[in-house]
Every structure is written in C-alpha cells, then in structure tokens.
Coordinates of N, CA and C in Angstrom, one line a residue:
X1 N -79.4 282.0 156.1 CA -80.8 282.2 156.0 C -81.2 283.7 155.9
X2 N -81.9 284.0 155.0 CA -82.0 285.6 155.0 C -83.3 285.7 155.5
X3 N -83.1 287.2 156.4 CA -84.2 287.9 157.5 C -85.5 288.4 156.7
X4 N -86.3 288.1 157.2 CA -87.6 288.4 156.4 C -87.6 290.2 156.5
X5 N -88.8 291.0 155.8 CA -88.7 292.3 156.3 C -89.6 292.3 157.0
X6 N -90.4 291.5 157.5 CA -91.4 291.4 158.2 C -91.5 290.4 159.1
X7 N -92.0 290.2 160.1 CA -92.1 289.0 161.2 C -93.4 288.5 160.8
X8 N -93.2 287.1 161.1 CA -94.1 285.7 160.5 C -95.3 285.3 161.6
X9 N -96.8 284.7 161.7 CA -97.2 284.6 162.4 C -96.7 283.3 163.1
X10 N -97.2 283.0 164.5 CA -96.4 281.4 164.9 C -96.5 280.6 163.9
X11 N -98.1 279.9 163.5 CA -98.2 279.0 162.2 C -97.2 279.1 161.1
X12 N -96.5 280.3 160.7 CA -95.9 280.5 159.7 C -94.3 280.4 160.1
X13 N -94.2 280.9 161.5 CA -92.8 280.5 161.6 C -92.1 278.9 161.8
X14 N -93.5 278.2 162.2 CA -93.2 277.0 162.3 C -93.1 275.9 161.5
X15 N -94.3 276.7 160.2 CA -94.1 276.1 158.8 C -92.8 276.2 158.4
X16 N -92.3 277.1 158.8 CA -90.6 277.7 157.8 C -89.4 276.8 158.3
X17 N -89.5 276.7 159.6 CA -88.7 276.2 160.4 C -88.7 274.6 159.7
X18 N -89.6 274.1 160.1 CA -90.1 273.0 159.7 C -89.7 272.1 158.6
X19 N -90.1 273.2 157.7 CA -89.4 272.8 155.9 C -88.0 272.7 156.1
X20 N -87.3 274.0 156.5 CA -86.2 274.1 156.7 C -85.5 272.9 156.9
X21 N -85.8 272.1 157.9 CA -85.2 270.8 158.8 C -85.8 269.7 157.2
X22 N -86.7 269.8 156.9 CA -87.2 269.0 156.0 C -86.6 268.7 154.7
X23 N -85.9 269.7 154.4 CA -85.3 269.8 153.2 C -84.0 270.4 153.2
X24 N -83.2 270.4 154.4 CA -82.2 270.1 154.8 C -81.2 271.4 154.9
X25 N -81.9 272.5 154.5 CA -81.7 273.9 154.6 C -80.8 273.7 156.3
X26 N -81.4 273.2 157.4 CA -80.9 272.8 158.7 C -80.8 271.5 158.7
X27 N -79.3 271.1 159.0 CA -78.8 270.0 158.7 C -79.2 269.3 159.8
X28 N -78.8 267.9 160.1 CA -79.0 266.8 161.3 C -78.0 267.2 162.4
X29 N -78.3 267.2 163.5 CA -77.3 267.9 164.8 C -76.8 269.3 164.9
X30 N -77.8 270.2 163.9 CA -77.3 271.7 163.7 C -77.6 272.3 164.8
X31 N -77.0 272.8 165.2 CA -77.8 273.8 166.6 C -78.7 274.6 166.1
X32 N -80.2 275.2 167.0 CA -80.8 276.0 166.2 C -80.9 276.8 168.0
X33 N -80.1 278.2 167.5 CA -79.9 279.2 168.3 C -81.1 280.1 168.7
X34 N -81.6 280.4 169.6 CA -83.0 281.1 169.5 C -83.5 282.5 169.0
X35 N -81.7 282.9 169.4 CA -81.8 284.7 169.0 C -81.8 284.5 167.7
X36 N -80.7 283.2 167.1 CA -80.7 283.4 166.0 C -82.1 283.5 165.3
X37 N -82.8 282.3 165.3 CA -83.8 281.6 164.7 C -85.1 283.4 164.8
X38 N -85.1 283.4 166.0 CA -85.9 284.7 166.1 C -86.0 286.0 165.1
X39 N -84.1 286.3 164.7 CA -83.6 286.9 164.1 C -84.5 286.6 162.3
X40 N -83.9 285.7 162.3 CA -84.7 285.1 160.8 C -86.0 285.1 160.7
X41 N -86.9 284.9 161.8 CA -88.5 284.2 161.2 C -88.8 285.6 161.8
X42 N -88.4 287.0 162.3 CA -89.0 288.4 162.6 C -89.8 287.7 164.2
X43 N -89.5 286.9 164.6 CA -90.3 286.3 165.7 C -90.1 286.8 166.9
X44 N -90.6 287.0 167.9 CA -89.7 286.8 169.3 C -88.8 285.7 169.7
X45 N -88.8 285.7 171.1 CA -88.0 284.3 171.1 C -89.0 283.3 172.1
X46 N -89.8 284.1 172.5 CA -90.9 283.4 172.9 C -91.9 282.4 172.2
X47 N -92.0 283.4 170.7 CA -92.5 282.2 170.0 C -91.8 281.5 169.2
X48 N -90.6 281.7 169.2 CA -89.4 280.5 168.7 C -89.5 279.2 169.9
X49 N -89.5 279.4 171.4 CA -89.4 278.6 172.2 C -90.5 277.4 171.9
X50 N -91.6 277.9 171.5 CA -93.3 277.8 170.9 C -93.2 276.3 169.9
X51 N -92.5 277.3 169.4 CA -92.3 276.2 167.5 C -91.1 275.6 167.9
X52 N -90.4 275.8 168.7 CA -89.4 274.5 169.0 C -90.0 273.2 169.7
X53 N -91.0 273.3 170.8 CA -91.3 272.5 171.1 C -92.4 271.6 170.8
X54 N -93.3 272.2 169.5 CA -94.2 271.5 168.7 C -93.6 270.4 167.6
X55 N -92.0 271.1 167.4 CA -91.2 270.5 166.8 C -90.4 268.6 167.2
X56 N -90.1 269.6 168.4 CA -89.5 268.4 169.2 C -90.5 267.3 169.4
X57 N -91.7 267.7 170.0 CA -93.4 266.8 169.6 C -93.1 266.2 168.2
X58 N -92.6 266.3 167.8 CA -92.7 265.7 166.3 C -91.5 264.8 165.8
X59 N -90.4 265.1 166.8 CA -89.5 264.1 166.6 C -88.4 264.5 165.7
X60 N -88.5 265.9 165.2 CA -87.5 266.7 164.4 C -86.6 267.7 165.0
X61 N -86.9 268.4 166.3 CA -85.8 268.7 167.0 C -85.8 268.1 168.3
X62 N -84.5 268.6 169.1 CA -84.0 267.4 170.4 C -84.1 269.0 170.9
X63 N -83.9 268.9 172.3 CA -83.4 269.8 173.4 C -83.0 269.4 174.4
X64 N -81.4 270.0 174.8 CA -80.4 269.3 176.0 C -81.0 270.3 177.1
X65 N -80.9 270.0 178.2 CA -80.6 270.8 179.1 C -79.3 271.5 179.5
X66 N -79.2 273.1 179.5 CA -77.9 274.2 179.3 C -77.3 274.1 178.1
X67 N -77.8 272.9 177.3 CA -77.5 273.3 175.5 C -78.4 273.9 174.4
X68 N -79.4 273.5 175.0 CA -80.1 273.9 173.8 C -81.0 273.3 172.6
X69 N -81.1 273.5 171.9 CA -81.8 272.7 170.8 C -81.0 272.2 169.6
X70 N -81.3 271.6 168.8 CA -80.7 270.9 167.6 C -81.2 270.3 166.8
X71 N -81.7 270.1 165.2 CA -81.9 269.6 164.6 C -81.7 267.7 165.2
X72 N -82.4 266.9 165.5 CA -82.5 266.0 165.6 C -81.9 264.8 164.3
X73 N -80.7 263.9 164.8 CA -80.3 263.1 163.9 C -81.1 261.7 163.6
X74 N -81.6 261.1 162.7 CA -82.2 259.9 162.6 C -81.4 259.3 162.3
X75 N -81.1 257.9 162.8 CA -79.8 256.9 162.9 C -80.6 256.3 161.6
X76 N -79.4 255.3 160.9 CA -79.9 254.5 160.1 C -81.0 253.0 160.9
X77 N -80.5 252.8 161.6 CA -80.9 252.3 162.5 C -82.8 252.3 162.4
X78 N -82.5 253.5 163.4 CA -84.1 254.1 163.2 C -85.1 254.5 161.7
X79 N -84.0 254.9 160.9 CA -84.8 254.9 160.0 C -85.3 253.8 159.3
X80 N -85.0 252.5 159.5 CA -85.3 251.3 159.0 C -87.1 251.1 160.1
X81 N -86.7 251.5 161.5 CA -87.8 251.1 161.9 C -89.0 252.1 161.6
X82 N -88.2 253.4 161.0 CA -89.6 254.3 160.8 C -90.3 253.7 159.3
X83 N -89.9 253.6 159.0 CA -90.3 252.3 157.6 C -91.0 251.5 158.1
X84 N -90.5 250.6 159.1 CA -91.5 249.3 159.1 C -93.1 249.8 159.8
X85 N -92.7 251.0 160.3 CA -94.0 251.7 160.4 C -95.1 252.2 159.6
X86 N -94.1 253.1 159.0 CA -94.9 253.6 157.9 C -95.8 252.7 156.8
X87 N -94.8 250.9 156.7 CA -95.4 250.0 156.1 C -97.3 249.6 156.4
X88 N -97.2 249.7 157.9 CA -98.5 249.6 158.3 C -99.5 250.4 157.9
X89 N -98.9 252.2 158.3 CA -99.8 252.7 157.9 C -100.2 252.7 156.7
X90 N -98.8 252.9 155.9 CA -99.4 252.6 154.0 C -100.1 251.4 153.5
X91 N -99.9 250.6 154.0 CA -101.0 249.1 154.0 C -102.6 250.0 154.1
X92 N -102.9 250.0 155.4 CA -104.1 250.4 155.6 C -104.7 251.7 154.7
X93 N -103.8 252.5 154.4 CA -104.0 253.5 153.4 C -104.5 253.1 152.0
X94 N -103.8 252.2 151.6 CA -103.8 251.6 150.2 C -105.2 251.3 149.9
X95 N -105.7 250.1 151.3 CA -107.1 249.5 151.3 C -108.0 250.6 150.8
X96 N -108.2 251.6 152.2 CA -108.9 252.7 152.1 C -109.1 253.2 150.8
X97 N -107.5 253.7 149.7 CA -108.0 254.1 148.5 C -108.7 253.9 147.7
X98 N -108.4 252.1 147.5 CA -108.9 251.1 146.6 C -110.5 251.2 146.9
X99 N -111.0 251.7 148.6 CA -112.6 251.4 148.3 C -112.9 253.0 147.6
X100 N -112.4 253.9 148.1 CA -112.6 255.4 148.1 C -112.3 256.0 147.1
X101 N -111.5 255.9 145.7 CA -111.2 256.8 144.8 C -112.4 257.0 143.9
X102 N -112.1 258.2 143.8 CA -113.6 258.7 142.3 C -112.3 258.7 141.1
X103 N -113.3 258.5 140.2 CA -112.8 258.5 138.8 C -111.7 259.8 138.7
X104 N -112.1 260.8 139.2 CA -110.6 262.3 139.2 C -109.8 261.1 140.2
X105 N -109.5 260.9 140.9 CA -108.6 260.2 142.0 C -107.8 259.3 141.0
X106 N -108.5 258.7 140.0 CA -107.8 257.9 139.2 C -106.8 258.4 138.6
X107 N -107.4 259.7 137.5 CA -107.1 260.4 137.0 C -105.6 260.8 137.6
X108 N -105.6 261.1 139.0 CA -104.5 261.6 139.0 C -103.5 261.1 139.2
X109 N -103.4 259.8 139.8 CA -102.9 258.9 140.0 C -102.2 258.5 138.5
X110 N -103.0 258.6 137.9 CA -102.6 258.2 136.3 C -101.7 259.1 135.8
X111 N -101.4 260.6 136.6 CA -101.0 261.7 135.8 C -99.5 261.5 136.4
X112 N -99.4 260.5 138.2 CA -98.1 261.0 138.2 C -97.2 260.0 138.2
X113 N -98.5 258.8 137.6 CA -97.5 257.8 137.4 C -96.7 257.9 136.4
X114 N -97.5 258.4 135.0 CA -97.2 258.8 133.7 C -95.3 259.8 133.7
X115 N -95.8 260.7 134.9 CA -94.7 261.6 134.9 C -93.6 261.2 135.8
X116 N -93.6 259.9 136.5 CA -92.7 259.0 136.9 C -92.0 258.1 136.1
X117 N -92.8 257.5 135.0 CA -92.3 257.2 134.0 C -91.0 257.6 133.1
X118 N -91.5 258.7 133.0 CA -90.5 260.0 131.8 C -89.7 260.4 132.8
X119 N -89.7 260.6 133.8 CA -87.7 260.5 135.4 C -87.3 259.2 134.6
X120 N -88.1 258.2 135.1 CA -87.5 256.7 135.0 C -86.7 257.0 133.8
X121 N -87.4 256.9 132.4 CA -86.9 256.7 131.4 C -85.8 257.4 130.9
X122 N -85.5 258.9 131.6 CA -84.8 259.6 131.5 C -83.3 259.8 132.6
X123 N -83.4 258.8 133.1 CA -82.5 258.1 134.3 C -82.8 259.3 135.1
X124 N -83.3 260.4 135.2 CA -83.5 261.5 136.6 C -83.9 260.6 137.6
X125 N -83.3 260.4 138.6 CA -83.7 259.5 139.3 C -84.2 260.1 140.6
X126 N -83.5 261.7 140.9 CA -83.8 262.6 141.8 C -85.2 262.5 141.2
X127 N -85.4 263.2 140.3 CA -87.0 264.0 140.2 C -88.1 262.3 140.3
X128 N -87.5 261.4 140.0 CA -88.5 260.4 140.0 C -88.5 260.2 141.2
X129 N -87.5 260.0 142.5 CA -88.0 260.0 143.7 C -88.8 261.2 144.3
X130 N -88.9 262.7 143.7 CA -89.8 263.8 144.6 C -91.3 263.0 143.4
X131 N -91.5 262.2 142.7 CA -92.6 262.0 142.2 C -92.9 260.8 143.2
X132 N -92.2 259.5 143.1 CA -92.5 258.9 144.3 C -93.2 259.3 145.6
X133 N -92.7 260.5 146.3 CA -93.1 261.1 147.2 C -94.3 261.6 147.0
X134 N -94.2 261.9 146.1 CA -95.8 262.8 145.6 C -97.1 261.5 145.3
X135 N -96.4 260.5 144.7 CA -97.5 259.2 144.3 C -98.2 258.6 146.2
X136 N -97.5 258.9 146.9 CA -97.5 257.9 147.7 C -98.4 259.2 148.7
X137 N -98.3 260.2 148.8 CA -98.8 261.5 149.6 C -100.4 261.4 148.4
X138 N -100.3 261.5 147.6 CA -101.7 261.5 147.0 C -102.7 260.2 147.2
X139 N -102.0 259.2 147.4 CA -102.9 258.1 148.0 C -103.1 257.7 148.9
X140 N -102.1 258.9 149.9 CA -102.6 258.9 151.2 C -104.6 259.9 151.5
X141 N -104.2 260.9 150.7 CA -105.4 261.6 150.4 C -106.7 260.8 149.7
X142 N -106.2 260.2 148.7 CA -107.1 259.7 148.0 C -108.0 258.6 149.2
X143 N -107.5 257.9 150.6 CA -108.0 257.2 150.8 C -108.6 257.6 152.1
X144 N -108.3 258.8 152.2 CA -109.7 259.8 153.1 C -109.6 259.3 154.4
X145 N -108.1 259.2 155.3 CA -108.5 258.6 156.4 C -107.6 259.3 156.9
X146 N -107.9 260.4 157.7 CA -107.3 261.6 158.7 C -106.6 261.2 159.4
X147 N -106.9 260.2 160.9 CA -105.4 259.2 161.7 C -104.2 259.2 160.9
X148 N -104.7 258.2 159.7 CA -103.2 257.4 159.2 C -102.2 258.6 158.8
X149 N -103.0 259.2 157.5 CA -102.5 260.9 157.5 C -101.2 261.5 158.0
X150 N -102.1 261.9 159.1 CA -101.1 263.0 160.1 C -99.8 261.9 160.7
X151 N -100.0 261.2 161.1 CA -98.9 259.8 161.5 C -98.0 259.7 160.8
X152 N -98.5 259.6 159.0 CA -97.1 259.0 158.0 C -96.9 260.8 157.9
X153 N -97.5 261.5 157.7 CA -96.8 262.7 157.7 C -95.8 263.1 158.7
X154 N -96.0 262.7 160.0 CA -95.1 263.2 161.3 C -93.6 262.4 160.6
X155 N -93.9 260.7 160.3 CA -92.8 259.7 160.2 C -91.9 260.2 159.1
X156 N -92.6 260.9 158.3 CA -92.4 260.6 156.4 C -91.2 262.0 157.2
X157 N -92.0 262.8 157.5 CA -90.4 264.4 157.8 C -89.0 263.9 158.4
X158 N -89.1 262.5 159.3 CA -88.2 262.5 160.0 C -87.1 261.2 159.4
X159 N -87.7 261.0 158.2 CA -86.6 260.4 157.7 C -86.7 260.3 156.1
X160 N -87.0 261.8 156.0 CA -86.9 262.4 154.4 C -85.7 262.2 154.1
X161 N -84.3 262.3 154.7 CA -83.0 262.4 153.5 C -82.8 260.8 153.1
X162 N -83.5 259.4 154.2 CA -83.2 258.4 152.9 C -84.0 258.4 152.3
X163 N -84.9 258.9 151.8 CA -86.2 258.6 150.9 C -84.8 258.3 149.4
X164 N -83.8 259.7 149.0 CA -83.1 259.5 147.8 C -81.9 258.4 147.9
X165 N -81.5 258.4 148.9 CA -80.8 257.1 148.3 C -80.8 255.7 148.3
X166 N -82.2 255.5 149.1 CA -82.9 254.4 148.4 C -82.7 253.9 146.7
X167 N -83.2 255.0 146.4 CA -83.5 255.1 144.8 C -82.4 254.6 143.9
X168 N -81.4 255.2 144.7 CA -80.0 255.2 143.8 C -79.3 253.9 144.0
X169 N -79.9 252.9 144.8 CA -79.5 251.8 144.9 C -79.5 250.8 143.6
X170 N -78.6 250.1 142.9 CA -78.4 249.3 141.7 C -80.1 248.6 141.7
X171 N -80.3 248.8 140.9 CA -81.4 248.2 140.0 C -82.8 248.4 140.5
X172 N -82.8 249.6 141.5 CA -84.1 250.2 142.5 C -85.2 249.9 141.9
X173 N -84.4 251.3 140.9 CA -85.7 251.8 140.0 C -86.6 251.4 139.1
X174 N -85.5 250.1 138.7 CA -86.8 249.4 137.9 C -87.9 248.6 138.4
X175 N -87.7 248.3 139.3 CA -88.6 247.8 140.5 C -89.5 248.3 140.9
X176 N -89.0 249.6 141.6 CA -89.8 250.7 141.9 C -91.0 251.1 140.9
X177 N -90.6 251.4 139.4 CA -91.6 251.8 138.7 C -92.6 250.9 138.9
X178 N -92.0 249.6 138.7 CA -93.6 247.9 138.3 C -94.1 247.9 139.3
X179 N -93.6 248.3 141.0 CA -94.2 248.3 142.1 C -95.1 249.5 142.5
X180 N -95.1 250.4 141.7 CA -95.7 251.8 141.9 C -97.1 251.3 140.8
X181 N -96.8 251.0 139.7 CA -97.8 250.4 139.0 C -98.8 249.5 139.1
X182 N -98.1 248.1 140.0 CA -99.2 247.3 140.4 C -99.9 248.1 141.7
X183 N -99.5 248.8 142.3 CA -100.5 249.8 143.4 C -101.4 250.6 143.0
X184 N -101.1 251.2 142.2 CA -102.0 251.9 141.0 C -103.4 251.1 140.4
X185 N -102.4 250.1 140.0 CA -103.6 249.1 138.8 C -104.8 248.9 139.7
X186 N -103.9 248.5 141.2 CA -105.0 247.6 142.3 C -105.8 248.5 142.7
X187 N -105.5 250.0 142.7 CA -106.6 250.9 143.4 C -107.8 251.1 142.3
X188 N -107.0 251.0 140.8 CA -107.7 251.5 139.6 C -109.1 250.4 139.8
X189 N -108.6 249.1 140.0 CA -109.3 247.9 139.6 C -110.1 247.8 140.9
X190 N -110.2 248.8 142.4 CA -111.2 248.6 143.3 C -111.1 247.6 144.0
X191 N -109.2 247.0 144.2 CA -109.3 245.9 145.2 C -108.8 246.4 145.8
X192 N -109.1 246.0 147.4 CA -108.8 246.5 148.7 C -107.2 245.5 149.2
X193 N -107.7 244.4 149.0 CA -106.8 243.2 149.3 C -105.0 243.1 148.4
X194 N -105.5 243.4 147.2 CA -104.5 243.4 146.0 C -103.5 245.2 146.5
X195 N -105.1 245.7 146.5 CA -103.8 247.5 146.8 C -102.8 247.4 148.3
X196 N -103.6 246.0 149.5 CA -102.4 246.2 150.6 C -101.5 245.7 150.0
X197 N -101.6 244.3 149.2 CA -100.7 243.5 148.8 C -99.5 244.5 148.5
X198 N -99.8 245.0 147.0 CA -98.9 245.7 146.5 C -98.1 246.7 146.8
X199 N -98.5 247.3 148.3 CA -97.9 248.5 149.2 C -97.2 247.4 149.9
X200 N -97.4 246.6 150.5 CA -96.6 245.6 151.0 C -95.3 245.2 150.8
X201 N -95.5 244.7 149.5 CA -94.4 244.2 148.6 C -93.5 245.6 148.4
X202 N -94.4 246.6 147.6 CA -93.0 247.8 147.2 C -92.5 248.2 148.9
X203 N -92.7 248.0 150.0 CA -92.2 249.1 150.8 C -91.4 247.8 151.8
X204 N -91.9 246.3 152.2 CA -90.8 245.5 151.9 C -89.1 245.7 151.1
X205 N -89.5 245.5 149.9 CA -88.7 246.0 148.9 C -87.5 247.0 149.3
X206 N -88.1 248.5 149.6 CA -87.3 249.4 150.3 C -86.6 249.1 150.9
X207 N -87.6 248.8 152.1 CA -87.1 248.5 153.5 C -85.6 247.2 153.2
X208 N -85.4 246.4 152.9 CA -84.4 245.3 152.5 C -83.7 246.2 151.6
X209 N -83.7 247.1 150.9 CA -82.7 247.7 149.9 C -82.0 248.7 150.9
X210 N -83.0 249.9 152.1 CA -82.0 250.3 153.2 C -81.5 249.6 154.2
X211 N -82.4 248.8 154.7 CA -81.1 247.4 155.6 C -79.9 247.2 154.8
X212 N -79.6 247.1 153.5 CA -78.5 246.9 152.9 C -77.6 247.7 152.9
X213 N -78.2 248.9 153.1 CA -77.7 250.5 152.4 C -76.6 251.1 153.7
X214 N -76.5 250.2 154.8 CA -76.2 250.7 156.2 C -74.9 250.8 156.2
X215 N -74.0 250.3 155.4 CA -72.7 251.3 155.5 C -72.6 252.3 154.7
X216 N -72.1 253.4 155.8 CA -72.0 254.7 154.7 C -73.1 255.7 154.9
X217 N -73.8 255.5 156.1 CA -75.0 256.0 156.6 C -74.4 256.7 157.8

C-alpha cells in the first residue's frame, strides 16, 4: 500500500480502508496492523482505532481480544444467507422503482442494460458482472427509498468477492441477461407486482447457482 504525502481526514481514511476490504486490495483474515494502517492513511492511530470500529459495525472487520483486528472472512455459508436477504430488500426495491422512475431513470436503466449486453456478447463476463452491479445499485436509487439503501449497501460490501463467480457458473449468463431484462421491462412498464416478481426470480436464480457453487469456496 503506498503512504500518502499527506494524512486523510477520518471520512476519508475510512472510505480508503473500506474500498480496500472491498475490492480485495485487503484480503479475508488479513490482519490490519494499526501502526501499520496509520502509516498508510497519514492518520493517527487513534483515528485508525475510529474507522476500525465503524468497520466492524458493518460486518467487514472482526477484532480479537490481544490480537487485534482482521479483515473479516464471509463463509460460503453465510454468504448464501446474505442473499436471501438482500432478496427481500431487492424485492421491495424493485416495487418502489416501478412506482418512482422518471423517464431519465428509464433512460438509464436502458443505457446499462445496453452496455451489459455488448460484455454478454463479448463473453467478458468480468465486466458484465461490474455492470450487473451497477444495474442493480442504480435501481436501488431509482426507487428512492433510503432504509433499504444503506442495508443492501452494508450486505452488498460483505460478500462482494461471490458476486464474480456466480457469473462464471455454466450457462449463468444467459439467464442472467433475460432476468436483468424482464426487471427492466417491469419497471419500464410501471408494474410494481411484475418488477418484485422479476427480482425474485433473478436473485432466486443466484442464490441456487451459489448453493451449488459450495465446493471450492
């Protein structure tokens, strides 16, 4: 990790940290040292202590007693149940959109389905899952409901590394695309009922493709 030349405010050391764990920069069960951590984000260690424990609030780092802290591991296990969570919230999300999108909302929705497409078709199947991410984050917005929000955002960090091999599961992605579609259509077309349906079904779908996916995890 290279040392900033400048020290970060809390908000910003915790953003960094954060990502870090997120995107795997800090692996699962990594120790995160304080002098170290301090050393990198220009921080004290006081406010490292700060952003570790907003962290641990969030279910992405652990802390032993006389050990220390650690990037927090998500069992396969659990990550199956953080799905069946997230299913609820995305259900209720979906509704929300379908009453709530303006014509731009559409719009956009149209833009990343389009650019999910051209992964699909292109077998990138990495960049079509960071577009999935992105389809499913924008209809969380689109449906203007602050609770559900912050919830699938806490859920969605703590079991970001299966999001990709989901995907790479035999015959995912073609699924994936018609299920990303009929969610789309349903929000386009202003049903509430049809947009849970369809979040239902695609994240069902997942959820039974990682139940399968459990050896090797």
């Amino acid at each position: 990790m290279e040392v900033p030349s400048q020290g970060y405010t809390e908000e910003e050391c915790y953003r960094r940290l954060r990502d870090a764990i997120i995107d795997g920069t800090l692996m699962p069960s990594q120790r995160l040292v304080e002098m170290d951590l301090a050393r990198w984000l220009g921080a004290s260690r006081a406010t490292v202590r700060t952003v570790l424990a907003r962290l641990e609030q969030e279910g992405l780092v652990e802390r032993e007693r006389y050990r220390g802290a650690r990037v927090r591991h998500v069992s396969h296990e659990e990550a199956v149940e953080i799905l069946e969570v997230r299913m609820a919230l995305e259900c209720l999300i979906a509704r929300h959109a379908a009453v709530r999108a303006t014509d731009e909302d559409l719009r956009r929705l149209d833009d990343i389905l389009a650019w999910m497409r051209r992964q699909y078709e292109g077998n990138d199947l990495l960049s079509y899952s960071d577009g999935n991410a992105r389809l499913h984050r924008t209809i969380a917005e689109i449906s203007r409901h602050h609770t559900a929000r912050r919830l699938l955002e806490t859920l969605n960090s703590q079991s970001v590394r299966y999001q990709y091999r989901t995907i790479m599961a035999p015959n995912r992605s073609v699924a994936s695309m018609e299920e990303h579609e009929r969610i789309v259509d349903a929000i386009r077309r202003r049903d509430p009922d049809s947009a849970e349906q369809a979040m239902r079904v695609h994240l069902n779908h997942v959820c039974d493709t990682l139940r399968s996916m459990r050896q090797g995890f």
